[in-house]
Short mmCIF file of C-alpha atoms in Angstrom, two decimals:
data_model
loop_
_atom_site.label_atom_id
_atom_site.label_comp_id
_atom_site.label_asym_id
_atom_site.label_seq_id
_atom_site.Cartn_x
_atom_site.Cartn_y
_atom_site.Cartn_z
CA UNK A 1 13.09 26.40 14.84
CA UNK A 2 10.20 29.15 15.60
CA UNK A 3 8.24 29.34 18.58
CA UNK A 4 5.22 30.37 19.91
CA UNK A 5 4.22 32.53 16.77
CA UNK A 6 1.69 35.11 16.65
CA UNK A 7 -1.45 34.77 17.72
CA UNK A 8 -3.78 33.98 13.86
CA UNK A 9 -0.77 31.61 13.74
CA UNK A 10 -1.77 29.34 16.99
CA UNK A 11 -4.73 28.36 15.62
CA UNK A 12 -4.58 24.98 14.25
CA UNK A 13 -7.38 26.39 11.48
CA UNK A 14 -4.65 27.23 9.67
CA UNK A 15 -2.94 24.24 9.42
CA UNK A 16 -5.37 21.77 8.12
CA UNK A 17 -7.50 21.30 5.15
CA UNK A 18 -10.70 21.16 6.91
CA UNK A 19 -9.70 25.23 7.82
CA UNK A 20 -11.19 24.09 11.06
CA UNK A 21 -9.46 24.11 14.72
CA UNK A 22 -8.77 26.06 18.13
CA UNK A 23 -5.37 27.45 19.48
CA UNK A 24 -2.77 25.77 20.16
CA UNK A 25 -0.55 26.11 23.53
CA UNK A 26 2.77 26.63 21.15
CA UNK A 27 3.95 26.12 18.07
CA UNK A 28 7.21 24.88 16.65
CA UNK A 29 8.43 24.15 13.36
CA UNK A 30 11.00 22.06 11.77
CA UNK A 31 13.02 22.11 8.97
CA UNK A 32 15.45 19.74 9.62
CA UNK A 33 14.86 16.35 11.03
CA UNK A 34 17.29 16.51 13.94
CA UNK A 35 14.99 19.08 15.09
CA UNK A 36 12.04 17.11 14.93
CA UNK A 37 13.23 14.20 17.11
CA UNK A 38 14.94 16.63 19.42
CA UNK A 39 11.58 18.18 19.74
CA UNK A 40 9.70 15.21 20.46
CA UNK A 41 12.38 13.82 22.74
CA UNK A 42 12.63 17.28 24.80
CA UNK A 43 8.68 17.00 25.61
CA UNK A 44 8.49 12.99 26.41
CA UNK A 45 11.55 14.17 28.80
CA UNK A 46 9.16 16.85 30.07
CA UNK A 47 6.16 15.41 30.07
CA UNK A 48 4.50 17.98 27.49
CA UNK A 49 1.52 17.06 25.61
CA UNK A 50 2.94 17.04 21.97
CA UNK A 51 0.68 17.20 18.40
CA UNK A 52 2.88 16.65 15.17
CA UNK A 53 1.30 17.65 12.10
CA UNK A 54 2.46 17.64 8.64
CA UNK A 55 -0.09 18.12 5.75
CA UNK A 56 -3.27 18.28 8.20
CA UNK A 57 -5.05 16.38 5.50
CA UNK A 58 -6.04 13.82 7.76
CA UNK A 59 -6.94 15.42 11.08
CA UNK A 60 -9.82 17.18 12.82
CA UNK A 61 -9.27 19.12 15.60
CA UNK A 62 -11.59 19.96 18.39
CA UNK A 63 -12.77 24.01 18.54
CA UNK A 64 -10.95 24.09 22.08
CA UNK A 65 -7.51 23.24 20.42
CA UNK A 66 -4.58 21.84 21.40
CA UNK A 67 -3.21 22.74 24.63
CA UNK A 68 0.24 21.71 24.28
CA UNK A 69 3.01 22.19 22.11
CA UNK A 70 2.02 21.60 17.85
CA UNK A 71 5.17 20.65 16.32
CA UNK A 72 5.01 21.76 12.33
CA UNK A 73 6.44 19.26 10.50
CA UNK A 74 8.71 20.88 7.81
CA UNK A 75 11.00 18.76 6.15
CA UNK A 76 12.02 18.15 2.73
CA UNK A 77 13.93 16.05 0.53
CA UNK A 78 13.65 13.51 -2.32
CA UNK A 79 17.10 10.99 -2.73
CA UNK A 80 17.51 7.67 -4.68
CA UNK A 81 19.09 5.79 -2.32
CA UNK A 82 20.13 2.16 -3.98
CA UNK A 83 18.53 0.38 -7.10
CA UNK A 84 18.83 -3.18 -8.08
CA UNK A 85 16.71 -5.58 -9.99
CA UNK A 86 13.90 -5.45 -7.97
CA UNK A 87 13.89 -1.86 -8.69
CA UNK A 88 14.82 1.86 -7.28
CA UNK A 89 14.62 2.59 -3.69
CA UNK A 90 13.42 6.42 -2.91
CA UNK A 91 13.94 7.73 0.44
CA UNK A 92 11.42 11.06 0.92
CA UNK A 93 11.49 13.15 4.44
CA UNK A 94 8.29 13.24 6.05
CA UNK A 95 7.78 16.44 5.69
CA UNK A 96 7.50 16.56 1.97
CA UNK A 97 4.35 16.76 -0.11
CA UNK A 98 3.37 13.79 -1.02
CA UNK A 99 1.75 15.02 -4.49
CA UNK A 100 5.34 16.72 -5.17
CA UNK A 101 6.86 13.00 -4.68
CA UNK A 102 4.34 11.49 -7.00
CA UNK A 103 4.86 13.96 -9.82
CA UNK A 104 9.13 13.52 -9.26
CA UNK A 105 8.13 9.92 -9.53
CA UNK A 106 5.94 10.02 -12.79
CA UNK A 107 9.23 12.70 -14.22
CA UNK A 108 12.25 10.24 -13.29
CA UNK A 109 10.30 7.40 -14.78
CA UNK A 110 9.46 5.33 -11.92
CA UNK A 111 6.50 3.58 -11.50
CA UNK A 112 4.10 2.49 -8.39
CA UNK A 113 2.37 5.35 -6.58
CA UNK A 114 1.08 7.17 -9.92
CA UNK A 115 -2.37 6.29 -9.09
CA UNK A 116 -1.93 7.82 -5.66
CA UNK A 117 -1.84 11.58 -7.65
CA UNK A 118 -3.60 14.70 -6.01
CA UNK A 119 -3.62 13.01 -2.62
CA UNK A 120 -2.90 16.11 -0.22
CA UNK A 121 -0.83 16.25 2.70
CA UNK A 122 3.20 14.93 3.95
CA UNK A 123 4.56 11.63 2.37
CA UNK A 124 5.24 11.01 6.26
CA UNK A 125 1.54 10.72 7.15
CA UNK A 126 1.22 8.06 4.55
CA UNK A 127 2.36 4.66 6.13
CA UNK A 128 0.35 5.75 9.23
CA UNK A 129 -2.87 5.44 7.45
CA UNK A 130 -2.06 3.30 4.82
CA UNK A 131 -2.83 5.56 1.93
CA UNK A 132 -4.75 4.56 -0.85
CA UNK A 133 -7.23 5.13 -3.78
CA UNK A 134 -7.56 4.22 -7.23
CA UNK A 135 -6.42 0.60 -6.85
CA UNK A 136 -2.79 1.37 -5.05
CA UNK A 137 -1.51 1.72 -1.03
CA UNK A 138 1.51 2.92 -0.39
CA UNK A 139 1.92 -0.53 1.49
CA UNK A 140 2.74 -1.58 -2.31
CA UNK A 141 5.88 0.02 -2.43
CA UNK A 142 6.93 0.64 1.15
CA UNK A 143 10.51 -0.80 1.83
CA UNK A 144 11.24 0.84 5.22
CA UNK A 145 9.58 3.56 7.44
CA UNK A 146 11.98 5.59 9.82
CA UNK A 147 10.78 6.48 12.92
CA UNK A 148 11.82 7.83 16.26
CA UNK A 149 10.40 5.84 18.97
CA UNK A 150 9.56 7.51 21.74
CA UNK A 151 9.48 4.79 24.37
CA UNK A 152 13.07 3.65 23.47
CA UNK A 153 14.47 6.88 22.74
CA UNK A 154 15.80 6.16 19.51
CA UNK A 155 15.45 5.71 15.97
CA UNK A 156 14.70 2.96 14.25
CA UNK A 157 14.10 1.37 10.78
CA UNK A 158 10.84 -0.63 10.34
CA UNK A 159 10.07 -2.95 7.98
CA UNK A 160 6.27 -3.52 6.58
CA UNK A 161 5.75 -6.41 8.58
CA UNK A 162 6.28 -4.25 11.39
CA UNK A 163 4.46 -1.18 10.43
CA UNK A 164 1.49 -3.99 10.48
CA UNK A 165 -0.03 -2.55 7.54
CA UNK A 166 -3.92 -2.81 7.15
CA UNK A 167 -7.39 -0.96 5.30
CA UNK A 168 -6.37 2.39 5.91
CA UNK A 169 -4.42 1.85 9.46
CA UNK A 170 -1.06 0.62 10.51
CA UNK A 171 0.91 0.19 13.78
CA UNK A 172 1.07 4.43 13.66
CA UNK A 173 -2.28 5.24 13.59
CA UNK A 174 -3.63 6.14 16.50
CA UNK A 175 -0.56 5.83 18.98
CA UNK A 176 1.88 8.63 19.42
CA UNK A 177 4.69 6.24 20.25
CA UNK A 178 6.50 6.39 16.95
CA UNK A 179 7.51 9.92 14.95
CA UNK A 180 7.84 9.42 11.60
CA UNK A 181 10.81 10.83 9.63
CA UNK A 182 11.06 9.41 6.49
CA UNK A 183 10.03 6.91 4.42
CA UNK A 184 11.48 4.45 1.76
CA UNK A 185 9.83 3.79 -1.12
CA UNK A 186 10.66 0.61 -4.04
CA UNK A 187 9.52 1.35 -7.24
CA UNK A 188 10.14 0.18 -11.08
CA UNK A 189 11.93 1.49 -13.07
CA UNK A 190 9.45 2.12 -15.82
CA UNK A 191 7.52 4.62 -18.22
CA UNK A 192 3.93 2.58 -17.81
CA UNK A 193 1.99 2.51 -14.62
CA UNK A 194 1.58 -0.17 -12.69
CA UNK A 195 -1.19 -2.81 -13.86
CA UNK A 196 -4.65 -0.81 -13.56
CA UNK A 197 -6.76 -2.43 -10.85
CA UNK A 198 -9.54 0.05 -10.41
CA UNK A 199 -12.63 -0.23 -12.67
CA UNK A 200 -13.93 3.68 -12.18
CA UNK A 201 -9.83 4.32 -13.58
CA UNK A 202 -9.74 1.55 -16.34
CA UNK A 203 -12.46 3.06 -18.02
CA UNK A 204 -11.56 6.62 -18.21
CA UNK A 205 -8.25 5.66 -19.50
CA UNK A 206 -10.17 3.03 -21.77
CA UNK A 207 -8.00 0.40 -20.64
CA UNK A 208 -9.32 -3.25 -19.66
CA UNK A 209 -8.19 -4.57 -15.80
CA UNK A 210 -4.49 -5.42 -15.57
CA UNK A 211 -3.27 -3.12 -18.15
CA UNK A 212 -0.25 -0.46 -17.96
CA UNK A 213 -0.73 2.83 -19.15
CA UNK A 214 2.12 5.69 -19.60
CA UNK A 215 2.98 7.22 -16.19
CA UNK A 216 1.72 10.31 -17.18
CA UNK A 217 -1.64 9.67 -18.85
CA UNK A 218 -1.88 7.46 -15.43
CA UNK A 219 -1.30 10.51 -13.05
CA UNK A 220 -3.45 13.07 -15.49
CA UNK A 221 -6.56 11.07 -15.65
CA UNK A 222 -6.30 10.16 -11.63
CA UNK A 223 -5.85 13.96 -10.82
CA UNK A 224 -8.69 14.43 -13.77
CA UNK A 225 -11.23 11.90 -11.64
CA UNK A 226 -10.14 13.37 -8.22
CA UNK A 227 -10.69 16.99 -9.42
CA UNK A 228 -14.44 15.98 -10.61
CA UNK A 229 -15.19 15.36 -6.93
CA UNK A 230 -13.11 17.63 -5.12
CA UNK A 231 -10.31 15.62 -3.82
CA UNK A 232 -7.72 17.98 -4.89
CA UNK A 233 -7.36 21.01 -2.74
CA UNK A 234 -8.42 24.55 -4.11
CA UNK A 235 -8.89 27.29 -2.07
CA UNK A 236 -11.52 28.62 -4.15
CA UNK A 237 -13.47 25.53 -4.04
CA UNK A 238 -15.06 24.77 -0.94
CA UNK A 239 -15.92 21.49 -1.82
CA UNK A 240 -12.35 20.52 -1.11
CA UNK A 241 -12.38 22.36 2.54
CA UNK A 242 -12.09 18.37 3.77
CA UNK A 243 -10.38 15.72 4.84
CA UNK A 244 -11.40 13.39 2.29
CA UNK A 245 -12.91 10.54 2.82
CA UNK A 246 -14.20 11.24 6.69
CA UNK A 247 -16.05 7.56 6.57
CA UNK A 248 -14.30 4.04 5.67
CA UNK A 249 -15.76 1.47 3.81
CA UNK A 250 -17.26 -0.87 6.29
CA UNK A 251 -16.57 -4.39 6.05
CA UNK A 252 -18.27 -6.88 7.45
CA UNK A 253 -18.77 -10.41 7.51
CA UNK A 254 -20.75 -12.74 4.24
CA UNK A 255 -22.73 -13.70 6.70
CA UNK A 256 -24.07 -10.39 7.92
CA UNK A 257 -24.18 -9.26 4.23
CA UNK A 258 -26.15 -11.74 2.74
CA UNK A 259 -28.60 -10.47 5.13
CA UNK A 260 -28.22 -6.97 4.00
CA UNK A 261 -29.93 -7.53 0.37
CA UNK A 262 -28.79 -6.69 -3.26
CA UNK A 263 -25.54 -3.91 -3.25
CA UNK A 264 -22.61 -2.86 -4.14
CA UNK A 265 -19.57 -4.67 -2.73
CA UNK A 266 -16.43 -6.04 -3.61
CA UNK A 267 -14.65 -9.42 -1.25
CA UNK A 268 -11.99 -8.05 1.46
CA UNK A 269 -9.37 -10.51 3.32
CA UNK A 270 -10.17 -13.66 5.38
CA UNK A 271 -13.67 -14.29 2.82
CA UNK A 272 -15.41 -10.81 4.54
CA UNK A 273 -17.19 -8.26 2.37
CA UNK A 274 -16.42 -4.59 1.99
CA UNK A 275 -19.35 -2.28 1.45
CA UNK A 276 -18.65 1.37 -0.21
CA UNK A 277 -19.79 3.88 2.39
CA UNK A 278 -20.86 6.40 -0.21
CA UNK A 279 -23.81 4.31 -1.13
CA UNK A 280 -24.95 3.38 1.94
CA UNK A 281 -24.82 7.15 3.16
CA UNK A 282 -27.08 8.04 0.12
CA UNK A 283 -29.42 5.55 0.41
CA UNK A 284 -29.33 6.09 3.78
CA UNK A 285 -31.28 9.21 3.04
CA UNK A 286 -27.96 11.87 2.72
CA UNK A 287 -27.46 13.24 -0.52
CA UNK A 288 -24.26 15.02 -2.28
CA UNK A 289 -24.80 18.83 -0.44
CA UNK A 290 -26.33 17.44 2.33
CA UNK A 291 -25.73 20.52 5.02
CA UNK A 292 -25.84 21.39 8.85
CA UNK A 293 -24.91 24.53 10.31
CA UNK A 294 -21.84 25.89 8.34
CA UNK A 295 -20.75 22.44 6.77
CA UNK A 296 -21.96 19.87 4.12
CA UNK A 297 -21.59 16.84 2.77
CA UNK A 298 -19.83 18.10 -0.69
CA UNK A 299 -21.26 18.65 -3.53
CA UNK A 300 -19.14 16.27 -5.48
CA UNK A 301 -18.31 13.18 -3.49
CA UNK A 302 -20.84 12.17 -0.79
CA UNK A 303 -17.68 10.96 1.37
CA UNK A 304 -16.57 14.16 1.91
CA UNK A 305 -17.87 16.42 4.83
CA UNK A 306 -16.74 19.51 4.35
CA UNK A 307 -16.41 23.25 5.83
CA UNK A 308 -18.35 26.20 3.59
CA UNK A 309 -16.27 28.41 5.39
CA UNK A 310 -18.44 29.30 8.66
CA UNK A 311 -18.33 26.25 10.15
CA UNK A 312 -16.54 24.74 13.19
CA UNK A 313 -15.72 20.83 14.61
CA UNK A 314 -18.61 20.67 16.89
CA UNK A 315 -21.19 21.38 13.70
CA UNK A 316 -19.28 18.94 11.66
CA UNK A 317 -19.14 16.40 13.75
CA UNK A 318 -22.72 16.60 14.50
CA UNK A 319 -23.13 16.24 11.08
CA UNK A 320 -21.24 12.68 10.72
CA UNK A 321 -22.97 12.12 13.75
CA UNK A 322 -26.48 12.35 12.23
CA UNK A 323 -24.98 9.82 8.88
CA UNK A 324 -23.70 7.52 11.29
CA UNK A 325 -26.43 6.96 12.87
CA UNK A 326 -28.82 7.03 9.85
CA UNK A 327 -27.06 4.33 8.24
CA UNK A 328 -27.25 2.17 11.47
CA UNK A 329 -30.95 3.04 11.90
CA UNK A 330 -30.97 2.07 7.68
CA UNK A 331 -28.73 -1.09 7.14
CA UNK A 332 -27.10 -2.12 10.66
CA UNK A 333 -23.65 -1.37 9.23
CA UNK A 334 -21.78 0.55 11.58
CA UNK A 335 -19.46 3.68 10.06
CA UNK A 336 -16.19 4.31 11.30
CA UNK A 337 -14.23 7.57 10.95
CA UNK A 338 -10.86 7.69 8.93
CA UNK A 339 -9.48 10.98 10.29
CA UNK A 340 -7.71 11.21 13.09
CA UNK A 341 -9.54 12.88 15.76
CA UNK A 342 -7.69 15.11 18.27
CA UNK A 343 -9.83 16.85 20.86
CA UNK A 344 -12.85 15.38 19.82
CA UNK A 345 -14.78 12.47 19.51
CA UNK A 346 -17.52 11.26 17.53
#
């Protein structure tokens, strides 16, 4: 492990795709996962603030920092751990880049996350929002998420009823009780993709709803559709200086949306209604390029609030700020961040 490294390396702008973030009190990385829990253990015994990060795909960070200890999460491996008829179970270390998984996936033949291609970031910060996009979440193919619980002081093995999977959330998000460490994945044992269940997908790969593609042609055109709005991270492109998605859809109740008038929408659990937040932002009056003082909405994907390279939090966060509240002011509908937010709040 390495600590407290120079000082361009404490701040946390360099450790998340946003390029946005103050100093950090220390810094730590780890390779190995013994490290990791000793880490966290060592500062819960202490009493030390503690921020793990991983990818940093999925985080905004206040311009003040962290002022605490940032543990670097570093690990890597990839092991088939068991297969049966119900298919191949995958183990993957937290650390590891998710897109790296996905592509040994779509290689070794195995089928279930090749829809979730170009997705940046650590396959250990997946269960804790519930990845998804293009029609699959990794709550699909989740067998077992291990964690180190903090409150017990030990490590356990939790099943997806416990991880209490939900629309981009889980029993992780939002509570530092549990580190993640790895995460085990079930997936066929197959050359074509799971059934297609995304219409924008479908038709660039001029399949119909419930068809299976080759793995490959699956993962190309995904990577093809998130490139064309700058969801797959390029330095060059500042469009992709993001976290993603910063809003979630909304959903709300048929009755509230029937009074909402004609849009689009597609039905969500228990008979409620989920709204896409993209087309309530422009019709809320924000556009694709939509800017504030050093940040924009991107030019490619009006979801996306992004950094043009002389921005900071405060800026960008006014800048959801001002599309929350237009939309309210607009339709009623309330947005909700999907970024984690540490030393900040919108």
């Amino acid at each position: 492990m390495t600590d407290t490294p120079s000082a361009p390396e404490r701040f946390l702008s360099a450790y998340t795709t946003l390029r946005l973030g103050g100093p950090a009190g220390t810094v730590t990385t780890a390779v190995h996962t013994d490290e990791a829990v000793e880490t966290v253990r060592a500062a819960a015994a202490a009493g030390r603030r503690l921020l793990v990060l991983a990818g940093g795909s999925n985080v905004v960070i206040g311009d003040d920092g962290f002022d605490g200890e940032v543990l670097l999460l570093r690990t890597h491996g990839i092991e088939v751990t068991g297969e049966n008829a119900s298919g191949v179970l995958v183990r993957v270390a937290a650390g590891e880049s998710w897109d790296d998984f996905v592509s040994y996936a779509v290689t070794n033949g195995l089928s279930g996350v090749e829809c979730l291609s170009g997705i940046p970031g650590a396959a250990g910060s997946t269960p804790i929002q519930n990845v998804g996009a293009y029609g699959q979440e990794v709550a699909h193919t989740i067998e077992a998420v291990h964690a180190y619980d903090r409150r017990a002081g030990e490590t356990r093995v939790m099943s997806p009823a416990e991880c209490r999977f939900g629309y981009r959330t889980s029993v992780f998000k939002h509570d530092d009780r549990y580190l993640v460490t790895a995460v085990d994945f079930r997936l066929a044992r197959s050359g074509e993709s799971a059934p297609i269940r995304y219409a924008e997908l479908a038709r660039s790969l001029g399949a119909s709803a419930g068809d299976r593609v080759p793995l490959q042609q699956a993962r190309e055109t995904v990577l093809k559709l998130r490139a064309g709005k700058g969801m797959v991270l390029d330095p060059e492109d500042r469009d992709t200086w993001s976290v993603g998605s910063f809003f979630t859809n909304p959903v709300v109740s048929a009755a509230f949306f029937a009074t909402l008038g004609e849009m689009p929408h597609w039905p969500a659990a228990d008979g409620t209604v989920k709204i896409p937040a993209a087309w309530l932002i422009e019709n809320a009056g924000f556009p694709k390029g939509f800017a504030g003082a050093g940040v924009a909405i991107s030019g490619k994907h009006t979801l996306a609030l992004t950094n043009r390279g002389t921005g900071t939090t405060a800026a960008l966060l006014d800048l959801a700020r001002t599309i929350r509240d237009g939309v309210r002011s607009r339709f009623g509908v309330e947005l909700h961040p999907e970024p984690v937010l540490v030393g900040c709040e919108l």
